């Protein structure tokens, strides 16, 4: 929520204020290995896990007013094409000799039918020694084979684990220079490009396409399934094709002749899959355009420790909004200010409460309410040149901070604060208050969509705030001023925050 999802929503709303159009698509990685582990833990089927968490994930996105087209590839209406897209990619790569078969060693338990790989393996990262599973290290972004893992042991009880040699399919990266040049053109940061370079140094010019498992899309042999991480490429193609159909687009966004700007947004644990697997597949395949930009993120911590569903160290956005009465806009504001775009960051409950109570409820709310109340009922005369110039600069500054590829959310949201500081001089009379509020709505819409929409509507406009509509003066609507921001109840928030499995309110409140 702090990184990939909020950021694309902010960017798409920003484009909307400019009169542009953006489509945001995301969905469930239903064949990810950890779904098997969760199914065992909950005593349900893998399909049940996917359906249940799909609903919860969508509820999280909705709680923060994050808009997207959401897809679940297990549904009857999507599954056939999803599987076909994945198989088509791999068969096309095989046909044009862009793949190689790698023999690899992996533990196998005949009694359980499980391979000591994916969710069923634990050990230490061969690069940084952090505790890790068998394909990707969440600490350093490394990607490796199960046999590379140090001190590997199975994450299940079985006495019959024996070594096996299996054949897995890998994408042969023949155009590494072209791939690295593309990453540089995309504006991927030097730190993330170094992760890709280090990967090539340790694993050679290849990346996994299949892995040994029973859960997944069967592909090229017994117990061999599509590796879902490199398959984020096929997932992207599938999403684009779905979008094209739903929107009646004349061209596929990834078509060679397409003029779409395509962007993927993800965290550091997906660095190798996206930088090497997804771009590598596109370049080796040659029949689609690779992504134009990547929005990368580091990890977000909850008070010094990684957010974790397995350790139950987390807070759900939907709980903060529905149970603790926190406004989605307030959370969005905080997450935009303190986000893991450039480095690992921390959600500290005290900091959030202080920012909400002192600044949003203590400064911003009274400023917006005062301007709202002083507007009067008549349509005002044109804005002063000074205010228009200030607004132009504020909007340009915000646009600059949200320009791909080097976005800076924290700097972009600061444009709202500067505008609030102008209130005494700019909103001193009814006319000034009208234009100052309208400027705030334009600046705020990407970050605070509810607050911005309330102002825009009060000023007589329909739809979302748009720069094109700024100088129009429709009849004002008579609406009492809403409470834009209010102080939060610290106790109710603590009741929603799970710190190592416990909330301050209920020490037995473990939930997965
Ligand atoms: Zn590592």
Coordinates of C-alpha atoms and ligand atoms in Angstrom, one line a residue:
X1 CA 0.0 0.0 0.0
X2 CA 2.9 2.4 0.8
X3 CA 4.7 1.8 -2.4
X4 CA 3.5 0.2 -5.6
X5 CA -0.3 0.6 -5.3
X6 CA -0.7 4.1 -3.9
X7 CA 1.9 5.5 -6.2
X8 CA 0.2 4.3 -9.4
X9 CA -3.1 5.6 -8.1
X10 CA -1.5 9.0 -7.4
X11 CA 0.0 9.1 -10.9
X12 CA -3.2 8.1 -12.6
X13 CA -5.2 10.7 -10.8
X14 CA -2.5 13.3 -11.6
X15 CA -2.8 12.4 -15.3
X16 CA -6.6 12.8 -14.9
X17 CA -6.2 16.4 -13.7
X18 CA -4.2 17.0 -16.8
X19 CA -6.9 15.6 -19.0
X20 CA -4.9 12.4 -19.8
X21 CA -6.0 8.8 -19.4
X22 CA -4.4 6.0 -17.4
X23 CA -5.5 2.4 -16.9
X24 CA -4.4 0.7 -13.8
X25 CA -4.5 -3.1 -13.9
X26 CA -3.5 -5.6 -11.2
X27 CA -4.4 -9.0 -10.0
X28 CA -3.7 -12.2 -8.1
X29 CA -0.6 -14.2 -8.6
X30 CA -2.7 -17.4 -8.0
X31 CA 0.0 -19.9 -8.7
X32 CA 2.6 -18.5 -6.4
X33 CA 4.1 -21.2 -4.3
X34 CA 3.2 -19.8 -0.8
X35 CA -0.5 -20.4 -1.6
X36 CA 0.2 -24.1 -0.9
X37 CA 1.6 -23.4 2.5
X38 CA -1.3 -21.1 3.4
X39 CA -3.8 -23.8 2.3
X40 CA -2.2 -26.3 4.6
X41 CA -2.1 -23.8 7.5
X42 CA -5.8 -22.9 7.0
X43 CA -6.9 -26.5 6.2
X44 CA -8.5 -25.4 2.9
X45 CA -7.8 -25.8 -0.8
X46 CA -5.4 -23.6 -2.7
X47 CA -8.3 -22.3 -4.7
X48 CA -10.1 -21.3 -1.5
X49 CA -7.0 -19.4 -0.3
X50 CA -6.9 -17.5 -3.6
X51 CA -10.6 -16.6 -3.5
X52 CA -10.5 -15.5 0.1
X53 CA -7.4 -13.4 -0.2
X54 CA -8.4 -11.9 -3.5
X55 CA -11.5 -10.4 -1.7
X56 CA -9.3 -9.2 1.1
X57 CA -6.7 -7.6 -1.2
X58 CA -9.4 -5.8 -3.1
X59 CA -10.9 -4.6 0.2
X60 CA -7.5 -3.2 1.2
X61 CA -7.2 -1.3 -2.1
X62 CA -10.7 0.0 -1.8
X63 CA -10.1 1.2 1.7
X64 CA -7.4 3.5 0.5
X65 CA -9.5 4.7 -2.5
X66 CA -7.0 3.0 -4.9
X67 CA -8.7 2.4 -8.2
X68 CA -7.7 -0.4 -10.5
X69 CA -9.0 -3.1 -12.8
X70 CA -8.5 -6.2 -10.8
X71 CA -8.1 -9.7 -12.3
X72 CA -8.2 -13.1 -10.7
X73 CA -6.9 -15.8 -13.1
X74 CA -8.6 -18.6 -11.3
X75 CA -12.1 -17.4 -12.3
X76 CA -13.8 -19.4 -15.1
X77 CA -14.0 -16.4 -17.4
X78 CA -10.2 -15.7 -17.2
X79 CA -8.5 -19.0 -16.5
X80 CA -8.3 -20.5 -20.0
X81 CA -6.8 -17.4 -21.6
X82 CA -4.4 -16.9 -18.6
X83 CA -3.0 -20.4 -18.9
X84 CA -2.9 -20.1 -22.7
X85 CA -1.0 -16.8 -22.5
X86 CA 1.6 -18.4 -20.2
X87 CA 2.1 -21.5 -22.4
X88 CA 2.2 -19.4 -25.6
X89 CA 5.1 -17.3 -24.2
X90 CA 7.1 -20.3 -23.2
X91 CA 6.4 -22.3 -26.4
X92 CA 7.3 -19.3 -28.6
X93 CA 10.6 -18.9 -26.7
X94 CA 11.4 -22.6 -27.1
X95 CA 10.5 -22.5 -30.8
X96 CA 13.0 -19.7 -31.4
X97 CA 15.7 -21.4 -29.4
X98 CA 15.7 -18.7 -26.6
X99 CA 15.6 -21.3 -23.8
X100 CA 17.9 -23.9 -22.2
X101 CA 17.3 -26.9 -20.0
X102 CA 19.1 -26.8 -16.7
X103 CA 19.6 -29.9 -14.6
X104 CA 19.3 -29.0 -10.9
X105 CA 19.4 -30.8 -7.6
X106 CA 16.4 -30.4 -5.2
X107 CA 15.1 -32.4 -2.3
X108 CA 11.9 -34.5 -2.8
X109 CA 9.7 -36.3 -0.4
X110 CA 7.8 -39.2 -2.0
X111 CA 5.3 -39.5 0.9
X112 CA 4.2 -35.9 0.7
X113 CA 4.9 -35.3 -3.0
X114 CA 6.7 -32.1 -2.1
X115 CA 9.9 -30.6 -3.4
X116 CA 12.1 -28.7 -1.0
X117 CA 11.7 -25.6 -3.1
X118 CA 9.5 -22.5 -3.2
X119 CA 7.4 -22.2 0.0
X120 CA 8.7 -25.6 1.2
X121 CA 12.4 -24.6 1.6
X122 CA 14.1 -22.4 4.1
X123 CA 17.7 -21.5 4.5
X124 CA 20.0 -18.6 4.1
X125 CA 20.5 -16.4 1.1
X126 CA 23.8 -17.3 -0.7
X127 CA 24.5 -13.6 -1.3
X128 CA 23.7 -11.8 2.0
X129 CA 23.0 -14.7 4.4
X130 CA 19.6 -13.4 5.5
X131 CA 16.9 -16.0 6.2
X132 CA 15.4 -16.8 2.8
X133 CA 13.2 -19.2 0.8
X134 CA 14.4 -21.0 -2.3
X135 CA 14.1 -18.5 -5.2
X136 CA 14.3 -14.9 -4.0
X137 CA 15.8 -13.1 -1.1
X138 CA 13.6 -10.4 0.3
X139 CA 16.5 -8.7 2.1
X140 CA 18.8 -8.1 -0.9
X141 CA 16.7 -8.9 -4.0
X142 CA 18.9 -11.8 -5.0
X143 CA 17.5 -14.7 -7.1
X144 CA 19.0 -18.2 -7.1
X145 CA 18.3 -21.9 -7.4
X146 CA 17.1 -24.1 -4.5
X147 CA 20.5 -25.8 -4.5
X148 CA 22.3 -22.5 -4.0
X149 CA 20.4 -21.9 -0.7
X150 CA 22.7 -22.3 2.4
X151 CA 21.7 -24.5 5.3
X152 CA 18.6 -25.5 3.3
X153 CA 15.9 -27.5 5.2
X154 CA 12.3 -28.5 4.4
X155 CA 9.5 -26.5 5.9
X156 CA 7.4 -29.6 6.4
X157 CA 7.7 -32.8 8.4
X158 CA 8.8 -35.8 6.4
X159 CA 11.4 -38.5 7.0
X160 CA 11.8 -39.4 3.4
X161 CA 13.4 -36.3 1.8
X162 CA 15.8 -37.6 -0.9
X163 CA 17.9 -35.7 -3.4
X164 CA 16.5 -35.6 -6.9
X165 CA 17.8 -34.1 -10.2
X166 CA 15.1 -32.4 -12.2
X167 CA 15.1 -30.6 -15.5
X168 CA 14.0 -27.0 -15.5
X169 CA 13.6 -24.6 -18.4
X170 CA 15.4 -21.3 -18.3
X171 CA 15.3 -18.3 -20.6
X172 CA 18.7 -17.8 -22.3
X173 CA 19.5 -14.1 -22.2
X174 CA 21.4 -13.6 -25.5
X175 CA 20.9 -9.9 -25.6
X176 CA 22.2 -8.9 -22.2
X177 CA 23.7 -5.6 -23.5
X178 CA 20.4 -4.7 -25.1
X179 CA 18.6 -5.5 -21.9
X180 CA 20.9 -3.4 -19.8
X181 CA 20.7 -0.5 -22.2
X182 CA 16.9 -0.7 -22.0
X183 CA 17.0 -0.7 -18.2
X184 CA 19.1 2.5 -18.3
X185 CA 16.7 4.1 -20.8
X186 CA 13.8 3.2 -18.5
X187 CA 15.5 5.3 -15.8
X188 CA 15.8 2.3 -13.4
X189 CA 18.0 3.5 -10.5
X190 CA 21.7 2.4 -10.3
X191 CA 21.0 0.5 -7.2
X192 CA 18.3 -1.7 -8.8
X193 CA 20.4 -2.1 -12.0
X194 CA 23.2 -3.4 -9.7
X195 CA 20.9 -6.1 -8.5
X196 CA 20.4 -7.3 -12.1
X197 CA 24.2 -7.1 -12.8
X198 CA 25.0 -9.1 -9.6
X199 CA 22.4 -11.7 -10.7
X200 CA 24.1 -12.2 -14.0
X201 CA 27.5 -12.5 -12.3
X202 CA 26.2 -15.2 -9.9
X203 CA 23.7 -17.1 -12.2
X204 CA 25.0 -16.4 -15.7
X205 CA 22.9 -15.1 -18.6
X206 CA 19.7 -17.0 -17.9
X207 CA 16.6 -16.8 -15.8
X208 CA 14.1 -19.4 -14.6
X209 CA 11.0 -20.2 -16.7
X210 CA 9.8 -23.4 -14.9
X211 CA 10.2 -24.9 -11.4
X212 CA 9.5 -28.3 -9.8
X213 CA 6.1 -28.2 -8.0
X214 CA 2.6 -29.6 -8.1
X215 CA 0.8 -26.2 -7.8
X216 CA 0.9 -24.1 -10.9
X217 CA 0.5 -24.2 -14.6
X218 CA 1.9 -27.6 -15.9
X219 CA 4.6 -27.0 -18.4
X220 CA 7.1 -29.3 -20.2
X221 CA 7.2 -32.4 -18.0
X222 CA 6.0 -34.0 -14.9
X223 CA 5.9 -31.8 -11.8
X224 CA 7.2 -28.9 -13.9
X225 CA 5.2 -25.7 -13.7
X226 CA 5.5 -22.2 -15.0
X227 CA 7.7 -20.1 -12.6
X228 CA 5.3 -17.3 -11.7
X229 CA 7.9 -14.6 -11.2
X230 CA 9.4 -14.5 -14.7
X231 CA 5.8 -15.2 -15.8
X232 CA 4.9 -11.7 -14.6
X233 CA 5.7 -11.0 -18.3
X234 CA 2.8 -13.3 -19.4
X235 CA 0.7 -11.8 -16.6
X236 CA 1.3 -8.3 -18.0
X237 CA 0.4 -9.5 -21.5
X238 CA -2.7 -11.1 -20.2
X239 CA -3.8 -8.0 -18.3
X240 CA -3.2 -5.8 -21.4
X241 CA -5.3 -8.1 -23.6
X242 CA -8.1 -8.1 -21.0
X243 CA -7.9 -4.3 -20.8
X244 CA -7.9 -4.0 -24.6
X245 CA -11.1 -6.0 -24.8
X246 CA -12.9 -4.3 -21.9
X247 CA -12.0 -0.8 -23.2
X248 CA -12.4 -1.5 -26.9
X249 CA -8.8 -0.3 -27.5
X250 CA -7.8 -0.3 -31.1
X251 CA -4.3 -1.5 -30.3
X252 CA -2.8 -3.7 -27.6
X253 CA -0.7 -1.6 -25.1
X254 CA 2.4 -3.9 -25.7
X255 CA 2.0 -4.1 -29.5
X256 CA 5.1 -3.0 -31.3
X257 CA 3.2 -0.2 -33.0
X258 CA 1.5 0.9 -29.7
X259 CA 1.9 4.5 -28.4
X260 CA 0.9 3.6 -24.9
X261 CA 3.4 4.3 -22.1
X262 CA 3.6 1.1 -20.1
X263 CA 4.6 1.2 -16.4
X264 CA 5.0 -1.6 -13.8
X265 CA 5.2 -0.8 -10.1
X266 CA 6.7 -3.3 -7.6
X267 CA 9.0 -3.9 -4.6
X268 CA 12.7 -4.8 -4.3
X269 CA 11.9 -8.5 -3.8
X270 CA 10.7 -8.6 -7.4
X271 CA 13.7 -6.8 -8.8
X272 CA 15.3 -9.7 -10.7
X273 CA 12.0 -11.1 -12.0
X274 CA 11.0 -7.7 -13.5
X275 CA 14.5 -6.4 -14.5
X276 CA 15.8 -9.7 -15.9
X277 CA 12.8 -12.0 -16.4
X278 CA 10.1 -9.6 -17.8
X279 CA 12.4 -7.3 -19.8
X280 CA 14.5 -10.3 -20.9
X281 CA 11.4 -12.2 -22.1
X282 CA 10.2 -9.2 -24.1
X283 CA 13.5 -8.5 -25.7
X284 CA 14.3 -12.2 -26.5
X285 CA 10.7 -12.7 -27.8
X286 CA 10.8 -9.6 -30.0
X287 CA 7.1 -9.6 -30.8
X288 CA 6.1 -7.1 -28.1
X289 CA 7.4 -3.8 -26.7
X290 CA 9.0 -4.1 -23.3
X291 CA 7.7 -1.9 -20.4
X292 CA 8.7 1.7 -20.8
X293 CA 9.2 2.4 -17.1
X294 CA 9.5 0.7 -13.7
X295 CA 8.5 2.3 -10.4
X296 CA 10.6 0.5 -7.8
X297 CA 10.2 0.5 -4.1
X298 CA 12.2 -0.7 -1.1
X299 CA 10.6 -2.4 1.9
X300 CA 8.2 -0.7 4.3
X301 CA 8.5 -1.5 8.0
X302 CA 6.1 -1.3 10.8
X303 CA 7.9 0.3 13.7
X304 CA 11.3 -1.1 12.8
X305 CA 10.3 -4.6 11.6
X306 CA 9.2 -5.8 8.2
X307 CA 5.4 -5.9 7.6
X308 CA 4.7 -9.7 7.7
X309 CA 1.5 -11.7 7.3
X310 CA 3.3 -14.8 8.5
X311 CA 4.5 -13.2 11.7
X312 CA 1.3 -11.2 11.9
X313 CA 3.2 -7.9 12.2
X314 CA 1.1 -5.5 10.3
X315 CA -1.9 -3.2 10.1
X316 CA -4.6 -3.4 7.6
X317 CA -5.8 -0.2 5.8
X318 CA -9.3 -1.4 6.0
X319 CA -9.2 -1.8 9.8
X320 CA -7.7 1.7 10.2
X321 CA -10.5 3.1 8.1
X322 CA -13.5 1.0 9.1
X323 CA -12.7 0.2 12.7
X324 CA -10.5 3.1 13.9
X325 CA -12.3 5.8 11.9
X326 CA -9.1 7.0 10.2
X327 CA -9.8 8.8 6.9
X328 CA -8.4 7.2 3.8
X329 CA -7.1 10.7 2.7
X330 CA -5.1 11.1 5.9
X331 CA -3.5 7.7 5.4
X332 CA -2.7 8.5 1.8
X333 CA -1.1 11.7 2.8
X334 CA 1.1 10.1 5.4
X335 CA 2.1 7.2 3.1
X336 CA 2.9 9.7 0.4
X337 CA 5.2 11.6 2.8
X338 CA 6.8 8.6 4.3
X339 CA 7.2 6.0 1.6
X340 CA 9.9 3.5 0.5
X341 CA 10.5 4.9 -2.9
X342 CA 14.1 5.8 -2.3
X343 CA 15.0 3.8 0.8
X344 CA 13.5 1.4 3.4
X345 CA 11.0 3.4 5.4
X346 CA 9.0 3.0 8.5
X347 CA 5.3 3.3 9.5
X348 CA 5.5 4.6 13.1
X349 CA 2.0 4.9 14.6
X350 CA 3.0 7.8 16.9
X351 CA 4.3 9.7 13.8
X352 CA 1.0 9.1 11.9
X353 CA -1.2 10.2 14.9
X354 CA 0.9 13.3 15.4
X355 CA 0.8 14.3 11.7
X356 CA -3.0 13.6 11.6
X357 CA -3.9 15.4 14.8
X358 CA -1.4 18.3 14.7
X359 CA -1.2 19.1 11.0
X360 CA -4.2 17.7 9.1
X361 CA -6.8 18.2 11.8
X362 CA -5.1 21.1 13.5
X363 CA -4.0 23.2 10.5
X364 CA -5.3 21.9 7.2
X365 CA -8.9 21.3 8.3
X366 CA -9.4 24.8 9.9
X367 CA -7.8 26.4 6.8
X368 CA -10.1 24.6 4.3
X369 CA -13.2 25.1 6.5
X370 CA -12.6 28.8 7.0
X371 CA -12.2 29.3 3.2
X372 CA -15.3 27.2 2.5
X373 CA -17.3 29.4 5.0
X374 CA -16.1 32.7 3.6
X375 CA -16.9 32.0 0.0
X376 CA -20.4 33.3 -0.1
X377 CA -23.0 32.1 -2.6
X378 CA -22.2 34.2 -5.6
X379 CA -19.9 33.2 -8.4
X380 CA -16.7 35.3 -7.9
X381 CA -14.9 37.5 -10.3
X382 CA -11.7 36.2 -12.1
X383 CA -8.7 35.2 -10.0
X384 CA -5.9 37.6 -9.4
X385 CA -2.8 37.3 -11.6
X386 CA -0.7 36.6 -8.5
X387 CA -2.8 33.6 -7.4
X388 CA -2.8 32.2 -11.0
X389 CA 1.0 32.5 -11.1
X390 CA 1.4 30.8 -7.7
X391 CA -0.9 28.0 -8.8
X392 CA 0.9 27.5 -12.1
X393 CA 4.2 27.2 -10.3
X394 CA 2.8 24.8 -7.6
X395 CA 1.2 22.6 -10.3
X396 CA 4.4 22.6 -12.4
X397 CA 6.4 21.7 -9.4
X398 CA 4.1 18.8 -8.5
X399 CA 4.1 17.6 -12.1
X400 CA 7.9 17.7 -12.2
X401 CA 8.0 15.5 -9.0
X402 CA 5.5 13.0 -10.5
X403 CA 7.2 12.8 -13.9
X404 CA 8.4 9.4 -15.0
X405 CA 10.8 7.8 -14.4
X406 CA 12.2 9.7 -11.4
X407 CA 9.1 10.2 -9.3
X408 CA 9.4 11.6 -5.8
X409 CA 6.1 11.2 -3.9
X410 CA 7.3 12.9 -0.8
X411 CA 8.4 16.0 -2.7
X412 CA 5.2 16.0 -4.8
X413 CA 2.9 15.9 -1.8
X414 CA 4.8 18.9 -0.3
X415 CA 3.1 21.1 -2.9
X416 CA -0.1 20.8 -0.9
X417 CA 1.7 22.1 2.3
X418 CA 3.1 25.1 0.4
X419 CA -0.4 25.9 -0.8
X420 CA -1.8 25.8 2.7
X421 CA 0.8 28.3 3.8
X422 CA -0.5 30.7 1.3
X423 CA -4.0 30.8 2.9
X424 CA -3.7 34.0 4.9
X425 CA -2.7 36.1 1.9
X426 CA -4.5 34.3 -0.9
X427 CA -7.9 33.5 0.8
X428 CA -8.4 36.8 2.7
X429 CA -11.8 37.6 1.0
X430 CA -14.7 35.7 -0.6
X431 CA -13.1 35.8 -4.1
X432 CA -9.7 34.8 -2.9
X433 CA -11.1 31.9 -0.8
X434 CA -12.9 30.6 -3.8
X435 CA -9.9 30.5 -6.0
X436 CA -7.5 29.3 -3.3
X437 CA -9.8 26.4 -2.5
X438 CA -10.1 25.5 -6.1
X439 CA -6.3 25.5 -6.5
X440 CA -6.1 23.2 -3.5
X441 CA -8.6 20.8 -5.0
X442 CA -6.4 20.5 -8.2
X443 CA -3.2 20.0 -6.2
X444 CA -4.8 17.7 -3.7
X445 CA -6.7 15.3 -6.0
X446 CA -3.9 12.9 -6.7
X447 CA -3.2 12.5 -2.9
X448 CA -6.5 13.4 -1.2
X449 CA -9.2 12.4 -3.6
X450 CA -12.2 12.7 -1.2
X451 CA -11.2 16.1 0.1
X452 CA -10.5 17.4 -3.4
X453 CA -13.8 15.9 -4.8
X454 CA -15.8 17.5 -2.0
X455 CA -14.4 21.0 -2.8
X456 CA -14.7 20.6 -6.5
X457 CA -18.4 19.6 -6.1
X458 CA -19.1 22.5 -3.8
X459 CA -17.7 24.9 -6.4
X460 CA -20.3 23.6 -8.8
X461 CA -18.1 21.3 -10.9
X462 CA -18.9 17.7 -12.0
X463 CA -16.4 14.8 -12.2
X464 CA -12.8 14.9 -11.1
X465 CA -10.8 18.1 -10.7
X466 CA -9.3 19.1 -14.0
X467 CA -6.9 21.9 -14.9
X468 CA -9.0 22.6 -18.0
X469 CA -12.0 23.5 -15.8
X470 CA -10.1 25.8 -13.5
X471 CA -11.3 29.1 -14.9
X472 CA -14.9 28.0 -15.4
X473 CA -17.3 29.4 -12.8
X474 CA -20.4 27.2 -12.5
X475 CA -23.1 28.1 -10.0
X476 CA -21.9 27.1 -6.5
X477 CA -23.7 24.3 -4.7
X478 CA -25.0 25.0 -1.2
X479 CA -23.4 22.3 0.9
X480 CA -22.4 22.6 4.6
X481 CA -18.6 22.3 5.1
X482 CA -17.7 18.7 5.8
X483 CA -15.1 17.8 8.4
X484 CA -12.1 17.3 6.1
X485 CA -9.9 15.9 8.8
X486 CA -10.5 15.1 12.4
X487 CA -8.4 13.9 15.3
X488 CA -8.0 10.1 15.6
X489 CA -8.5 7.9 18.7
X490 CA -5.1 6.5 19.6
X491 CA -6.7 3.6 21.5
X492 CA -8.8 2.5 18.5
X493 CA -5.8 2.6 16.2
X494 CA -3.7 0.5 18.6
X495 CA -6.6 -2.0 18.6
X496 CA -5.9 -2.5 14.9
X497 CA -2.1 -2.6 14.9
X498 CA -0.6 -6.1 15.2
X499 CA 2.9 -6.1 16.6
X500 CA 4.3 -9.6 16.4
X501 CA 0.9 -11.2 16.5
X502 CA -0.6 -9.0 19.2
X503 CA -2.6 -5.8 19.4
X504 CA -2.5 -3.5 22.3
X505 CA -6.3 -4.1 22.7
X506 CA -6.4 -7.9 22.6
X507 CA -3.3 -9.9 23.3
X508 CA -5.0 -13.0 22.0
X509 CA -6.0 -11.3 18.8
X510 CA -4.0 -13.4 16.4
X511 CA -5.3 -13.6 12.9
X512 CA -3.9 -14.6 9.6
Ligands
LIG1 ZN1 20.0 -11.8 0.2

